[in-house]
Amino acid sequence: MEQKTFQLNDIVEMKKPHPCGANRWKVIRMGMDIRIKCVGCGHSVMIPRREFAKKMKKVLETSQE
């Protein structure tokens, strides 16, 4: 399994869409847990880093910092 690279403020796609219908998430906090925010409805979720790496499909947009 390849190592997925992501950083703060990236827009990522998860394997399952959010119940609101959107599948675009912004990484808003990183550490042992990753906090992501749904771009569609603004709901935020905190997921352990290991679980996030399994559930993330791909990076859609990288942050321009």
GROMACS .gro file of N, CA and C in nm:
model
  195
    1MET      N    1   0.084  -0.119   0.000
    1MET     CA    2   0.000   0.000   0.000
    1MET      C    3   0.089   0.125   0.000
    2GLU      N    4   0.064   0.217  -0.093
    2GLU     CA    5   0.150   0.335  -0.101
    2GLU      C    6   0.117   0.434   0.011
    3GLN      N    7   0.215   0.513   0.048
    3GLN     CA    8   0.198   0.614   0.152
    3GLN      C    9   0.124   0.734   0.092
    4LYS      N   10   0.014   0.770   0.151
    4LYS     CA   11  -0.064   0.885   0.104
    4LYS      C   12  -0.012   1.010   0.173
    5THR      N   13   0.019   1.112   0.096
    5THR     CA   14   0.070   1.236   0.156
    5THR      C   15  -0.037   1.344   0.148
    6PHE      N   16  -0.058   1.409   0.258
    6PHE     CA   17  -0.154   1.518   0.268
    6PHE      C   18  -0.101   1.616   0.369
    7GLN      N   19  -0.147   1.740   0.361
    7GLN     CA   20  -0.102   1.843   0.455
    7GLN      C   21  -0.218   1.933   0.491
    8LEU      N   22  -0.193   2.025   0.581
    8LEU     CA   23  -0.295   2.116   0.630
    8LEU      C   24  -0.355   2.196   0.514
    9ASN      N   25  -0.485   2.215   0.515
    9ASN     CA   26  -0.563   2.291   0.416
    9ASN      C   27  -0.577   2.222   0.281
   10ASP      N   28  -0.538   2.095   0.269
   10ASP     CA   29  -0.564   2.020   0.146
   10ASP      C   30  -0.712   1.982   0.139
   11ILE      N   31  -0.764   1.970   0.018
   11ILE     CA   32  -0.898   1.919  -0.004
   11ILE      C   33  -0.883   1.773  -0.044
   12VAL      N   34  -0.945   1.681   0.032
   12VAL     CA   35  -0.931   1.538   0.007
   12VAL      C   36  -1.066   1.476  -0.024
   13GLU      N   37  -1.062   1.360  -0.089
   13GLU     CA   38  -1.182   1.282  -0.116
   13GLU      C   39  -1.174   1.155  -0.033
   14MET      N   40  -1.282   1.122   0.036
   14MET     CA   41  -1.287   1.002   0.118
   14MET      C   42  -1.353   0.890   0.037
   15LYS      N   43  -1.341   0.766   0.086
   15LYS     CA   44  -1.401   0.653   0.015
   15LYS      C   45  -1.553   0.659   0.015
   16LYS      N   46  -1.612   0.709   0.125
   16LYS     CA   47  -1.757   0.723   0.133
   16LYS      C   48  -1.792   0.871   0.140
   17PRO      N   49  -1.896   0.915   0.068
   17PRO     CA   50  -1.936   1.056   0.076
   17PRO      C   51  -2.004   1.088   0.209
   18HIS      N   52  -2.009   1.216   0.242
   18HIS     CA   53  -2.080   1.263   0.361
   18HIS      C   54  -2.231   1.250   0.336
   19PRO      N   55  -2.311   1.230   0.439
   19PRO     CA   56  -2.457   1.220   0.418
   19PRO      C   57  -2.520   1.341   0.348
   20CYS      N   58  -2.455   1.457   0.349
   20CYS     CA   59  -2.511   1.574   0.279
   20CYS      C   60  -2.496   1.561   0.128
   21GLY      N   61  -2.416   1.463   0.082
   21GLY     CA   62  -2.399   1.441  -0.061
   21GLY      C   63  -2.263   1.484  -0.115
   22ALA      N   64  -2.191   1.566  -0.040
   22ALA     CA   65  -2.059   1.613  -0.086
   22ALA      C   66  -1.951   1.512  -0.048
   23ASN      N   67  -1.845   1.507  -0.129
   23ASN     CA   68  -1.731   1.422  -0.094
   23ASN      C   69  -1.603   1.501  -0.110
   24ARG      N   70  -1.604   1.624  -0.058
   24ARG     CA   71  -1.486   1.710  -0.056
   24ARG      C   72  -1.467   1.753   0.088
   25TRP      N   73  -1.349   1.723   0.143
   25TRP     CA   74  -1.319   1.751   0.283
   25TRP      C   75  -1.191   1.834   0.290
   26LYS      N   76  -1.190   1.934   0.376
   26LYS     CA   77  -1.072   2.018   0.396
   26LYS      C   78  -1.005   1.976   0.527
   27VAL      N   79  -0.874   1.951   0.523
   27VAL     CA   80  -0.798   1.915   0.643
   27VAL      C   81  -0.774   2.044   0.720
   28ILE      N   82  -0.834   2.055   0.840
   28ILE     CA   83  -0.821   2.180   0.915
   28ILE      C   84  -0.735   2.166   1.039
   29ARG      N   85  -0.697   2.043   1.078
   29ARG     CA   86  -0.607   2.024   1.193
   29ARG      C   87  -0.536   1.890   1.179
   30MET      N   88  -0.408   1.890   1.211
   30MET     CA   89  -0.330   1.767   1.202
   30MET      C   90  -0.256   1.742   1.333
   31GLY      N   91  -0.236   1.617   1.364
   31GLY     CA   92  -0.166   1.573   1.484
   31GLY      C   93  -0.184   1.422   1.490
   32MET      N   94  -0.201   1.367   1.608
   32MET     CA   95  -0.233   1.225   1.618
   32MET      C   96  -0.373   1.199   1.561
   33ASP      N   97  -0.458   1.299   1.572
   33ASP     CA   98  -0.591   1.295   1.512
   33ASP      C   99  -0.596   1.397   1.400
   34ILE      N  100  -0.677   1.367   1.298
   34ILE     CA  101  -0.694   1.460   1.185
   34ILE      C  102  -0.837   1.515   1.194
   35ARG      N  103  -0.852   1.646   1.189
   35ARG     CA  104  -0.986   1.706   1.184
   35ARG      C  105  -1.010   1.751   1.041
   36ILE      N  106  -1.121   1.702   0.985
   36ILE     CA  107  -1.159   1.740   0.849
   36ILE      C  108  -1.296   1.806   0.852
   37LYS      N  109  -1.318   1.897   0.758
   37LYS     CA  110  -1.442   1.973   0.752
   37LYS      C  111  -1.506   1.951   0.615
   38CYS      N  112  -1.634   1.917   0.613
   38CYS     CA  113  -1.706   1.896   0.488
   38CYS      C  114  -1.720   2.030   0.415
   39VAL      N  115  -1.679   2.034   0.290
   39VAL     CA  116  -1.688   2.157   0.212
   39VAL      C  117  -1.834   2.189   0.180
   40GLY      N  118  -1.917   2.086   0.167
   40GLY     CA  119  -2.058   2.104   0.133
   40GLY      C  120  -2.141   2.169   0.243
   41CYS      N  121  -2.136   2.113   0.365
   41CYS     CA  122  -2.224   2.161   0.471
   41CYS      C  123  -2.151   2.225   0.589
   42GLY      N  124  -2.018   2.211   0.597
   42GLY     CA  125  -1.942   2.273   0.704
   42GLY      C  126  -1.928   2.190   0.830
   43HIS      N  127  -1.978   2.067   0.830
   43HIS     CA  128  -1.966   1.979   0.947
   43HIS      C  129  -1.823   1.930   0.959
   44SER      N  130  -1.767   1.930   1.081
   44SER     CA  131  -1.630   1.882   1.098
   44SER      C  132  -1.628   1.753   1.179
   45VAL      N  133  -1.530   1.669   1.147
   45VAL     CA  134  -1.516   1.537   1.208
   45VAL      C  135  -1.370   1.517   1.246
   46MET      N  136  -1.346   1.455   1.362
   46MET     CA  137  -1.210   1.423   1.402
   46MET      C  138  -1.190   1.272   1.392
   47ILE      N  139  -1.084   1.231   1.322
   47ILE     CA  140  -1.057   1.090   1.297
   47ILE      C  141  -0.912   1.062   1.336
   48PRO      N  142  -0.885   0.947   1.401
   48PRO     CA  143  -0.745   0.910   1.426
   48PRO      C  144  -0.666   0.900   1.296
   49ARG      N  145  -0.539   0.936   1.298
   49ARG     CA  146  -0.456   0.941   1.177
   49ARG      C  147  -0.455   0.807   1.102
   50ARG      N  148  -0.442   0.695   1.172
   50ARG     CA  149  -0.438   0.563   1.106
   50ARG      C  150  -0.568   0.535   1.031
   51GLU      N  151  -0.681   0.566   1.096
   51GLU     CA  152  -0.811   0.543   1.034
   51GLU      C  153  -0.830   0.636   0.914
   52PHE      N  154  -0.785   0.762   0.928
   52PHE     CA  155  -0.797   0.858   0.818
   52PHE      C  156  -0.720   0.811   0.695
   53ALA      N  157  -0.599   0.758   0.717
   53ALA     CA  158  -0.516   0.711   0.605
   53ALA      C  159  -0.586   0.595   0.533
   54LYS      N  160  -0.658   0.511   0.605
   54LYS     CA  161  -0.731   0.400   0.542
   54LYS      C  162  -0.853   0.448   0.464
   55LYS      N  163  -0.924   0.548   0.519
   55LYS     CA  164  -1.050   0.593   0.460
   55LYS      C  165  -1.035   0.698   0.350
   56MET      N  166  -0.916   0.760   0.341
   56MET     CA  167  -0.894   0.863   0.238
   56MET      C  168  -0.869   0.798   0.103
   57LYS      N  169  -0.936   0.851   0.001
   57LYS     CA  170  -0.919   0.798  -0.135
   57LYS      C  171  -0.806   0.869  -0.207
   58LYS      N  172  -0.812   1.003  -0.215
   58LYS     CA  173  -0.708   1.080  -0.283
   58LYS      C  174  -0.714   1.226  -0.245
   59VAL      N  175  -0.608   1.299  -0.275
   59VAL     CA  176  -0.602   1.443  -0.255
   59VAL      C  177  -0.652   1.510  -0.382
   60LEU      N  178  -0.755   1.593  -0.370
   60LEU     CA  179  -0.811   1.662  -0.486
   60LEU      C  180  -0.737   1.792  -0.516
   61GLU      N  181  -0.711   1.871  -0.412
   61GLU     CA  182  -0.640   1.998  -0.427
   61GLU      C  183  -0.539   2.011  -0.314
   62THR      N  184  -0.419   2.057  -0.349
   62THR     CA  185  -0.319   2.081  -0.245
   62THR      C  186  -0.322   2.227  -0.204
   63SER      N  187  -0.283   2.254  -0.080
   63SER     CA  188  -0.282   2.392  -0.032
   63SER      C  189  -0.168   2.467  -0.099
   64GLN      N  190  -0.186   2.594  -0.121
   64GLN     CA  191  -0.084   2.676  -0.190
   64GLN      C  192  -0.004   2.757  -0.090
   65GLU      N  193   0.050   2.694   0.012
   65GLU     CA  194   0.128   2.767   0.113
   65GLU      C  195   0.275   2.745   0.094
   0.00000   0.00000   0.00000
